PDB file of C-alpha atoms in Angstrom:
ATOM      1  CA  UNK A   1      16.474  -0.139 -21.985  1.00 25.00           C
ATOM      2  CA  UNK A   2      15.016   3.185 -23.124  1.00 27.00           C
ATOM      3  CA  UNK A   3      12.313   5.001 -21.248  1.00 34.00           C
ATOM      4  CA  UNK A   4       9.428   7.194 -22.149  1.00 33.00           C
ATOM      5  CA  UNK A   5       9.165  10.010 -19.696  1.00 38.00           C
ATOM      6  CA  UNK A   6       7.971  13.511 -20.098  1.00 38.00           C
ATOM      7  CA  UNK A   7      11.230  15.167 -20.878  1.00 34.00           C
ATOM      8  CA  UNK A   8      13.178  16.578 -23.747  1.00 29.00           C
ATOM      9  CA  UNK A   9      15.925  13.995 -23.325  1.00 32.00           C
ATOM     10  CA  UNK A  10      15.998  10.196 -23.406  1.00 32.00           C
ATOM     11  CA  UNK A  11      16.384   8.195 -20.221  1.00 36.00           C
ATOM     12  CA  UNK A  12      18.696   5.191 -20.344  1.00 34.00           C
ATOM     13  CA  UNK A  13      18.648   2.141 -18.054  1.00 35.00           C
ATOM     14  CA  UNK A  14      15.815   2.913 -15.605  1.00 37.00           C
ATOM     15  CA  UNK A  15      13.566   3.990 -18.367  1.00 37.00           C
ATOM     16  CA  UNK A  16      10.890   6.273 -17.326  1.00 41.00           C
ATOM     17  CA  UNK A  17      10.851   9.582 -15.621  1.00 42.00           C
ATOM     18  CA  UNK A  18       9.566  12.963 -16.645  1.00 41.00           C
ATOM     19  CA  UNK A  19      12.407  15.547 -17.000  1.00 38.00           C
ATOM     20  CA  UNK A  20      12.002  18.658 -14.756  1.00 39.00           C
ATOM     21  CA  UNK A  21      12.554  22.444 -13.812  1.00 33.00           C
ATOM     22  CA  UNK A  22      10.743  25.417 -11.828  1.00 31.00           C
ATOM     23  CA  UNK A  23      10.437  29.245 -10.783  1.00 28.00           C
ATOM     24  CA  UNK A  24      11.160  31.013  -7.366  1.00 31.00           C
ATOM     25  CA  UNK A  25      10.493  29.826  -3.779  1.00 32.00           C
ATOM     26  CA  UNK A  26       9.411  30.864  -0.281  1.00 35.00           C
ATOM     27  CA  UNK A  27       7.412  29.059   2.563  1.00 39.00           C
ATOM     28  CA  UNK A  28       4.299  26.867   2.483  1.00 41.00           C
ATOM     29  CA  UNK A  29       1.088  27.814   0.718  1.00 44.00           C
ATOM     30  CA  UNK A  30      -2.231  27.643   2.536  1.00 48.00           C
ATOM     31  CA  UNK A  31      -3.029  24.457   0.619  1.00 47.00           C
ATOM     32  CA  UNK A  32       0.294  22.908   1.584  1.00 48.00           C
ATOM     33  CA  UNK A  33      -0.245  23.901   5.219  1.00 50.00           C
ATOM     34  CA  UNK A  34      -3.657  22.232   5.168  1.00 46.00           C
ATOM     35  CA  UNK A  35      -2.135  19.092   3.677  1.00 53.00           C
ATOM     36  CA  UNK A  36       0.694  19.198   6.228  1.00 53.00           C
ATOM     37  CA  UNK A  37      -1.764  19.304   9.114  1.00 53.00           C
ATOM     38  CA  UNK A  38      -3.373  16.146   7.722  1.00 75.00           C
ATOM     39  CA  UNK A  39      -0.113  14.167   7.531  1.00 92.00           C
ATOM     40  CA  UNK A  40      -0.530  11.001   9.576  1.00 93.00           C
ATOM     41  CA  UNK A  41       2.229   9.778  11.925  1.00 95.00           C
ATOM     42  CA  UNK A  42       2.364   6.454  10.054  1.00 97.00           C
ATOM     43  CA  UNK A  43       0.976   4.704   6.987  1.00 98.00           C
ATOM     44  CA  UNK A  44       0.008   1.037   6.749  1.00 98.00           C
ATOM     45  CA  UNK A  45       1.496  -0.777   3.754  1.00 98.00           C
ATOM     46  CA  UNK A  46       1.032  -4.131   2.056  1.00 98.00           C
ATOM     47  CA  UNK A  47       3.756  -5.995   0.160  1.00 98.00           C
ATOM     48  CA  UNK A  48       2.613  -8.352  -2.590  1.00 98.00           C
ATOM     49  CA  UNK A  49       4.028 -11.880  -2.655  1.00 97.00           C
ATOM     50  CA  UNK A  50       2.251 -12.646  -5.933  1.00 97.00           C
ATOM     51  CA  UNK A  51       0.242 -10.666  -8.492  1.00 98.00           C
ATOM     52  CA  UNK A  52      -3.233  -9.604  -7.331  1.00 98.00           C
ATOM     53  CA  UNK A  53      -6.387  -8.732  -9.245  1.00 98.00           C
ATOM     54  CA  UNK A  54      -7.686  -5.341  -8.118  1.00 98.00           C
ATOM     55  CA  UNK A  55     -11.451  -4.817  -7.908  1.00 98.00           C
ATOM     56  CA  UNK A  56     -13.684  -1.756  -7.686  1.00 98.00           C
ATOM     57  CA  UNK A  57     -15.194  -3.092  -4.451  1.00 98.00           C
ATOM     58  CA  UNK A  58     -14.424  -5.672  -1.735  1.00 98.00           C
ATOM     59  CA  UNK A  59     -15.877  -8.578  -3.706  1.00 97.00           C
ATOM     60  CA  UNK A  60     -14.787 -10.838  -6.535  1.00 96.00           C
ATOM     61  CA  UNK A  61     -18.110  -9.962  -8.178  1.00 96.00           C
ATOM     62  CA  UNK A  62     -17.213  -6.278  -8.400  1.00 97.00           C
ATOM     63  CA  UNK A  63     -15.622  -4.849 -11.544  1.00 98.00           C
ATOM     64  CA  UNK A  64     -12.050  -5.960 -12.176  1.00 97.00           C
ATOM     65  CA  UNK A  65      -9.581  -3.063 -12.440  1.00 97.00           C
ATOM     66  CA  UNK A  66      -6.607  -5.044 -13.658  1.00 96.00           C
ATOM     67  CA  UNK A  67      -3.742  -7.156 -12.409  1.00 97.00           C
ATOM     68  CA  UNK A  68      -1.247  -5.605  -9.992  1.00 98.00           C
ATOM     69  CA  UNK A  69       2.189  -7.236 -10.565  1.00 97.00           C
ATOM     70  CA  UNK A  70       4.122  -8.624  -7.605  1.00 97.00           C
ATOM     71  CA  UNK A  71       7.258  -6.717  -8.620  1.00 97.00           C
ATOM     72  CA  UNK A  72       8.024  -3.233  -9.909  1.00 96.00           C
ATOM     73  CA  UNK A  73       8.948  -2.653 -13.576  1.00 92.00           C
ATOM     74  CA  UNK A  74      12.410  -1.084 -13.262  1.00 92.00           C
ATOM     75  CA  UNK A  75      14.160  -2.657 -10.277  1.00 95.00           C
ATOM     76  CA  UNK A  76      12.070  -5.764  -9.728  1.00 95.00           C
ATOM     77  CA  UNK A  77      11.461  -4.783  -6.115  1.00 93.00           C
ATOM     78  CA  UNK A  78       8.491  -6.252  -4.285  1.00 96.00           C
ATOM     79  CA  UNK A  79       5.382  -4.170  -5.039  1.00 98.00           C
ATOM     80  CA  UNK A  80       4.462  -2.111  -1.970  1.00 98.00           C
ATOM     81  CA  UNK A  81       1.136  -0.273  -1.745  1.00 98.00           C
ATOM     82  CA  UNK A  82      -0.369   2.080   0.862  1.00 98.00           C
ATOM     83  CA  UNK A  83      -3.460   0.619   2.570  1.00 98.00           C
ATOM     84  CA  UNK A  84      -6.473   2.936   2.769  1.00 98.00           C
ATOM     85  CA  UNK A  85      -9.019   0.630   4.417  1.00 98.00           C
ATOM     86  CA  UNK A  86      -9.733  -2.978   5.383  1.00 97.00           C
ATOM     87  CA  UNK A  87     -12.973  -4.925   5.142  1.00 97.00           C
ATOM     88  CA  UNK A  88     -12.618  -8.519   6.289  1.00 96.00           C
ATOM     89  CA  UNK A  89     -10.070 -10.199   4.018  1.00 97.00           C
ATOM     90  CA  UNK A  90     -10.136  -7.279   1.597  1.00 98.00           C
ATOM     91  CA  UNK A  91      -7.710  -4.341   1.520  1.00 98.00           C
ATOM     92  CA  UNK A  92      -8.352  -1.047  -0.215  1.00 98.00           C
ATOM     93  CA  UNK A  93      -5.023   0.071  -1.635  1.00 98.00           C
ATOM     94  CA  UNK A  94      -3.619   2.929  -3.685  1.00 98.00           C
ATOM     95  CA  UNK A  95      -2.726   1.866  -7.221  1.00 97.00           C
ATOM     96  CA  UNK A  96      -0.020   3.182  -9.552  1.00 93.00           C
ATOM     97  CA  UNK A  97      -0.592   4.687 -12.967  1.00 91.00           C
ATOM     98  CA  UNK A  98      -3.576   6.207 -14.689  1.00 92.00           C
ATOM     99  CA  UNK A  99      -5.956   7.579 -13.690  1.00 94.00           C
ATOM    100  CA  UNK A 100      -3.875   9.441 -11.137  1.00 94.00           C
ATOM    101  CA  UNK A 101      -4.731   8.723  -7.528  1.00 93.00           C
ATOM    102  CA  UNK A 102      -6.976   5.730  -8.189  1.00 96.00           C
ATOM    103  CA  UNK A 103      -7.439   2.874  -5.754  1.00 98.00           C
ATOM    104  CA  UNK A 104      -8.860  -0.640  -5.662  1.00 98.00           C
ATOM    105  CA  UNK A 105      -9.522  -3.656  -3.449  1.00 98.00           C
ATOM    106  CA  UNK A 106      -7.311  -6.743  -3.229  1.00 98.00           C
ATOM    107  CA  UNK A 107      -7.480  -9.877  -1.105  1.00 98.00           C
ATOM    108  CA  UNK A 108      -4.978 -10.024   1.743  1.00 97.00           C
ATOM    109  CA  UNK A 109      -3.766 -13.547   0.971  1.00 96.00           C
ATOM    110  CA  UNK A 110      -0.185 -13.825  -0.325  1.00 96.00           C
ATOM    111  CA  UNK A 111       0.717 -10.434   1.149  1.00 98.00           C
ATOM    112  CA  UNK A 112       2.913  -9.127   3.946  1.00 97.00           C
ATOM    113  CA  UNK A 113       2.014  -6.176   6.137  1.00 97.00           C
ATOM    114  CA  UNK A 114       4.318  -3.192   6.518  1.00 97.00           C
ATOM    115  CA  UNK A 115       4.335   0.371   7.812  1.00 98.00           C
ATOM    116  CA  UNK A 116       6.209   3.618   7.136  1.00 98.00           C
ATOM    117  CA  UNK A 117       6.640   6.671   9.346  1.00 98.00           C
ATOM    118  CA  UNK A 118       7.649   8.888   6.403  1.00 98.00           C
ATOM    119  CA  UNK A 119       5.461  11.181   4.297  1.00 98.00           C
ATOM    120  CA  UNK A 120       6.551  13.521   1.478  1.00 98.00           C
ATOM    121  CA  UNK A 121       4.694  16.763   0.756  1.00 98.00           C
ATOM    122  CA  UNK A 122       5.620  18.549  -2.490  1.00 97.00           C
ATOM    123  CA  UNK A 123       4.547  22.206  -2.568  1.00 97.00           C
ATOM    124  CA  UNK A 124       4.777  23.069  -6.265  1.00 97.00           C
ATOM    125  CA  UNK A 125       3.676  26.674  -5.741  1.00 96.00           C
ATOM    126  CA  UNK A 126       6.802  27.399  -3.695  1.00 96.00           C
ATOM    127  CA  UNK A 127       9.056  24.690  -5.158  1.00 97.00           C
ATOM    128  CA  UNK A 128       9.583  22.901  -1.853  1.00 97.00           C
ATOM    129  CA  UNK A 129       9.736  19.254  -0.853  1.00 98.00           C
ATOM    130  CA  UNK A 130       8.879  18.822   2.842  1.00 98.00           C
ATOM    131  CA  UNK A 131       9.770  15.581   4.614  1.00 98.00           C
ATOM    132  CA  UNK A 132       7.665  14.381   7.534  1.00 98.00           C
ATOM    133  CA  UNK A 133       8.658  11.733  10.055  1.00 98.00           C
ATOM    134  CA  UNK A 134       5.948  10.485  12.434  1.00 97.00           C
ATOM    135  CA  UNK A 135       3.792  13.453  11.477  1.00 96.00           C
ATOM    136  CA  UNK A 136       6.422  16.146  12.105  1.00 96.00           C
ATOM    137  CA  UNK A 137       8.338  18.038   9.431  1.00 96.00           C
ATOM    138  CA  UNK A 138      12.048  17.270   9.670  1.00 97.00           C
ATOM    139  CA  UNK A 139      13.491  18.822   6.514  1.00 97.00           C
ATOM    140  CA  UNK A 140      12.528  21.178   3.695  1.00 98.00           C
ATOM    141  CA  UNK A 141      14.306  20.899   0.345  1.00 98.00           C
ATOM    142  CA  UNK A 142      14.321  23.425  -2.486  1.00 98.00           C
ATOM    143  CA  UNK A 143      13.291  21.868  -5.786  1.00 97.00           C
ATOM    144  CA  UNK A 144      12.684  22.260  -9.503  1.00 97.00           C
ATOM    145  CA  UNK A 145       9.080  21.452 -10.510  1.00 97.00           C
ATOM    146  CA  UNK A 146       6.926  21.310 -13.629  1.00 94.00           C
ATOM    147  CA  UNK A 147       6.452  24.374 -15.819  1.00 94.00           C
ATOM    148  CA  UNK A 148       2.907  25.747 -16.423  1.00 94.00           C
ATOM    149  CA  UNK A 149       2.481  23.904 -19.722  1.00 93.00           C
ATOM    150  CA  UNK A 150       3.559  20.552 -18.227  1.00 92.00           C
ATOM    151  CA  UNK A 151       2.827  20.897 -14.506  1.00 95.00           C
ATOM    152  CA  UNK A 152       3.620  18.415 -11.787  1.00 96.00           C
ATOM    153  CA  UNK A 153       0.242  16.732 -11.130  1.00 96.00           C
ATOM    154  CA  UNK A 154      -1.420  17.440  -7.781  1.00 96.00           C
ATOM    155  CA  UNK A 155      -2.951  14.714  -5.645  1.00 96.00           C
ATOM    156  CA  UNK A 156      -2.225  11.763  -3.377  1.00 97.00           C
ATOM    157  CA  UNK A 157       0.455   9.362  -4.621  1.00 98.00           C
ATOM    158  CA  UNK A 158       3.210   7.083  -3.338  1.00 98.00           C
ATOM    159  CA  UNK A 159       6.745   5.974  -4.108  1.00 98.00           C
ATOM    160  CA  UNK A 160       6.650   2.964  -6.464  1.00 97.00           C
ATOM    161  CA  UNK A 161      10.355   2.183  -6.383  1.00 96.00           C
ATOM    162  CA  UNK A 162      13.776   3.611  -5.630  1.00 96.00           C
ATOM    163  CA  UNK A 163      16.298   3.526  -8.468  1.00 95.00           C
ATOM    164  CA  UNK A 164      20.080   3.898  -8.169  1.00 96.00           C
ATOM    165  CA  UNK A 165      21.278   5.565 -11.366  1.00 95.00           C
ATOM    166  CA  UNK A 166      24.641   5.453 -13.138  1.00 95.00           C
ATOM    167  CA  UNK A 167      26.702   8.649 -13.147  1.00 95.00           C
ATOM    168  CA  UNK A 168      25.932   9.059 -16.865  1.00 94.00           C
ATOM    169  CA  UNK A 169      22.141   8.694 -16.459  1.00 92.00           C
ATOM    170  CA  UNK A 170      19.812  11.681 -16.566  1.00 89.00           C
ATOM    171  CA  UNK A 171      18.711  12.522 -13.028  1.00 91.00           C
ATOM    172  CA  UNK A 172      21.571  10.706 -11.280  1.00 95.00           C
ATOM    173  CA  UNK A 173      22.448   9.688  -8.651  1.00 97.00           C
ATOM    174  CA  UNK A 174      18.980   8.461  -7.563  1.00 96.00           C
ATOM    175  CA  UNK A 175      15.349   8.593  -8.656  1.00 95.00           C
ATOM    176  CA  UNK A 176      12.217   7.861  -6.657  1.00 97.00           C
ATOM    177  CA  UNK A 177       9.631   6.770  -9.211  1.00 95.00           C
ATOM    178  CA  UNK A 178       6.132   7.843  -8.139  1.00 97.00           C
ATOM    179  CA  UNK A 179       2.692   6.399  -8.823  1.00 97.00           C
ATOM    180  CA  UNK A 180       1.857   9.742 -10.509  1.00 96.00           C
ATOM    181  CA  UNK A 181       1.720  10.226 -14.280  1.00 95.00           C
ATOM    182  CA  UNK A 182       1.812  13.457 -16.279  1.00 91.00           C
ATOM    183  CA  UNK A 183      -1.632  14.884 -17.048  1.00 86.00           C
ATOM    184  CA  UNK A 184      -0.267  16.459 -20.246  1.00 84.00           C
ATOM    185  CA  UNK A 185       2.212  13.968 -21.689  1.00 63.00           C
ATOM    186  CA  UNK A 186       0.425  10.636 -22.009  1.00 61.00           C
ATOM    187  CA  UNK A 187       3.656   8.967 -23.077  1.00 58.00           C
ATOM    188  CA  UNK A 188       7.255   9.822 -23.855  1.00 53.00           C
ATOM    189  CA  UNK A 189       9.687   7.732 -25.892  1.00 51.00           C
ATOM    190  CA  UNK A 190       7.494   4.664 -25.440  1.00 51.00           C
ATOM    191  CA  UNK A 191       7.039   5.048 -21.661  1.00 58.00           C
ATOM    192  CA  UNK A 192       4.085   6.173 -19.495  1.00 70.00           C
ATOM    193  CA  UNK A 193       5.119   9.753 -18.666  1.00 84.00           C
ATOM    194  CA  UNK A 194       5.901   8.778 -15.076  1.00 92.00           C
ATOM    195  CA  UNK A 195       6.710  11.435 -12.494  1.00 94.00           C
ATOM    196  CA  UNK A 196       9.788  11.056 -10.284  1.00 95.00           C
ATOM    197  CA  UNK A 197      11.894  12.827  -7.713  1.00 97.00           C
ATOM    198  CA  UNK A 198      15.483  12.744  -8.973  1.00 96.00           C
ATOM    199  CA  UNK A 199      18.812  14.550  -9.159  1.00 95.00           C
ATOM    200  CA  UNK A 200      20.137  17.274 -11.428  1.00 94.00           C
ATOM    201  CA  UNK A 201      22.947  15.309 -13.064  1.00 93.00           C
ATOM    202  CA  UNK A 202      23.012  15.391 -16.874  1.00 91.00           C
ATOM    203  CA  UNK A 203      19.803  17.425 -17.014  1.00 90.00           C
ATOM    204  CA  UNK A 204      20.560  20.578 -14.987  1.00 88.00           C
ATOM    205  CA  UNK A 205      18.064  23.150 -13.799  1.00 91.00           C
ATOM    206  CA  UNK A 206      17.985  25.949 -11.243  1.00 95.00           C
ATOM    207  CA  UNK A 207      16.472  25.103  -7.877  1.00 96.00           C
ATOM    208  CA  UNK A 208      13.412  27.216  -7.137  1.00 95.00           C
ATOM    209  CA  UNK A 209      12.234  27.347 -10.746  1.00 96.00           C
ATOM    210  CA  UNK A 210       9.274  25.767 -12.587  1.00 95.00           C
ATOM    211  CA  UNK A 211      10.472  24.688 -16.018  1.00 83.00           C
ATOM    212  CA  UNK A 212      10.355  20.903 -16.114  1.00 90.00           C
ATOM    213  CA  UNK A 213       8.081  18.482 -17.917  1.00 87.00           C
ATOM    214  CA  UNK A 214       6.617  17.352 -14.583  1.00 93.00           C
ATOM    215  CA  UNK A 215       9.332  15.775 -12.422  1.00 94.00           C
ATOM    216  CA  UNK A 216      10.757  17.156  -9.210  1.00 97.00           C
ATOM    217  CA  UNK A 217      14.512  17.745  -9.280  1.00 97.00           C
ATOM    218  CA  UNK A 218      16.685  18.006  -6.185  1.00 97.00           C
ATOM    219  CA  UNK A 219      20.389  18.704  -5.778  1.00 96.00           C
ATOM    220  CA  UNK A 220      22.841  15.865  -5.229  1.00 95.00           C
ATOM    221  CA  UNK A 221      22.990  16.156  -1.437  1.00 96.00           C
ATOM    222  CA  UNK A 222      19.204  16.330  -1.089  1.00 97.00           C
ATOM    223  CA  UNK A 223      18.363  13.353  -3.327  1.00 97.00           C
ATOM    224  CA  UNK A 224      21.037  11.229  -1.639  1.00 97.00           C
ATOM    225  CA  UNK A 225      19.612  12.113   1.784  1.00 97.00           C
ATOM    226  CA  UNK A 226      16.098  11.326   0.598  1.00 97.00           C
ATOM    227  CA  UNK A 227      16.943   8.034  -1.128  1.00 97.00           C
ATOM    228  CA  UNK A 228      18.724   6.799   2.013  1.00 96.00           C
ATOM    229  CA  UNK A 229      15.510   7.183   4.047  1.00 96.00           C
ATOM    230  CA  UNK A 230      12.512   6.851   1.755  1.00 96.00           C
ATOM    231  CA  UNK A 231      11.502   3.718  -0.129  1.00 95.00           C
ATOM    232  CA  UNK A 232       8.539   2.014  -1.825  1.00 97.00           C
ATOM    233  CA  UNK A 233       5.103   2.674  -0.388  1.00 98.00           C
ATOM    234  CA  UNK A 234       5.903   6.027   1.227  1.00 98.00           C
ATOM    235  CA  UNK A 235       2.914   8.370   0.669  1.00 98.00           C
ATOM    236  CA  UNK A 236       3.472  11.516  -1.405  1.00 98.00           C
ATOM    237  CA  UNK A 237       1.125  14.519  -1.327  1.00 98.00           C
ATOM    238  CA  UNK A 238       1.532  17.005  -4.174  1.00 97.00           C
ATOM    239  CA  UNK A 239      -0.132  20.424  -3.833  1.00 95.00           C
ATOM    240  CA  UNK A 240      -0.498  23.088  -6.516  1.00 86.00           C
TER     241      UNK A 240
END
């Protein structure tokens, strides 16, 4: 299967991430520090057992926003969404795709509750990925981020799915596909211009630079460490 991500090369198999690269690094920005102070110790999640219609408000009479599939498009994992609020039987959840950072209301029937203690903060100004566990930063990783003409989009997102890549795939050995989409590249090679955290294999790049088409690249050790701990539904804050 071919993917359409925002990159200069084609993705094979898991078909969709935006290729990446960035410019020099150093500590957190003021914006990233403010975001870090707001990181919650845990995040409620909901796992979908069947597809759900999302609505603009907590009522079937409110505008329909579209159908949220029960499984993810690449791996077929159970769709997992962060929960923002609850009103009776209705859950306000974060939704993947465009427009970036949008949310909607779904009924809580045919769902399973979950929780995560992880939170990812991506500081694009300093090319850092900061991992939080129960509200405390536990590791900072140097990264490659989007170049000025195709920047990594800022906002509140989440991990849609975790993809194990073949050694010959761009971005191997792992990719964490995010709910974020490129604000510049509306599609690439037939795909949605999806943003991902992934490795450097078969695409290269110098850590601490900003030269990608939007994705966040990490070295082999870092992406393996991350993929072993972070899965679908984990919130991701991207600052610019």
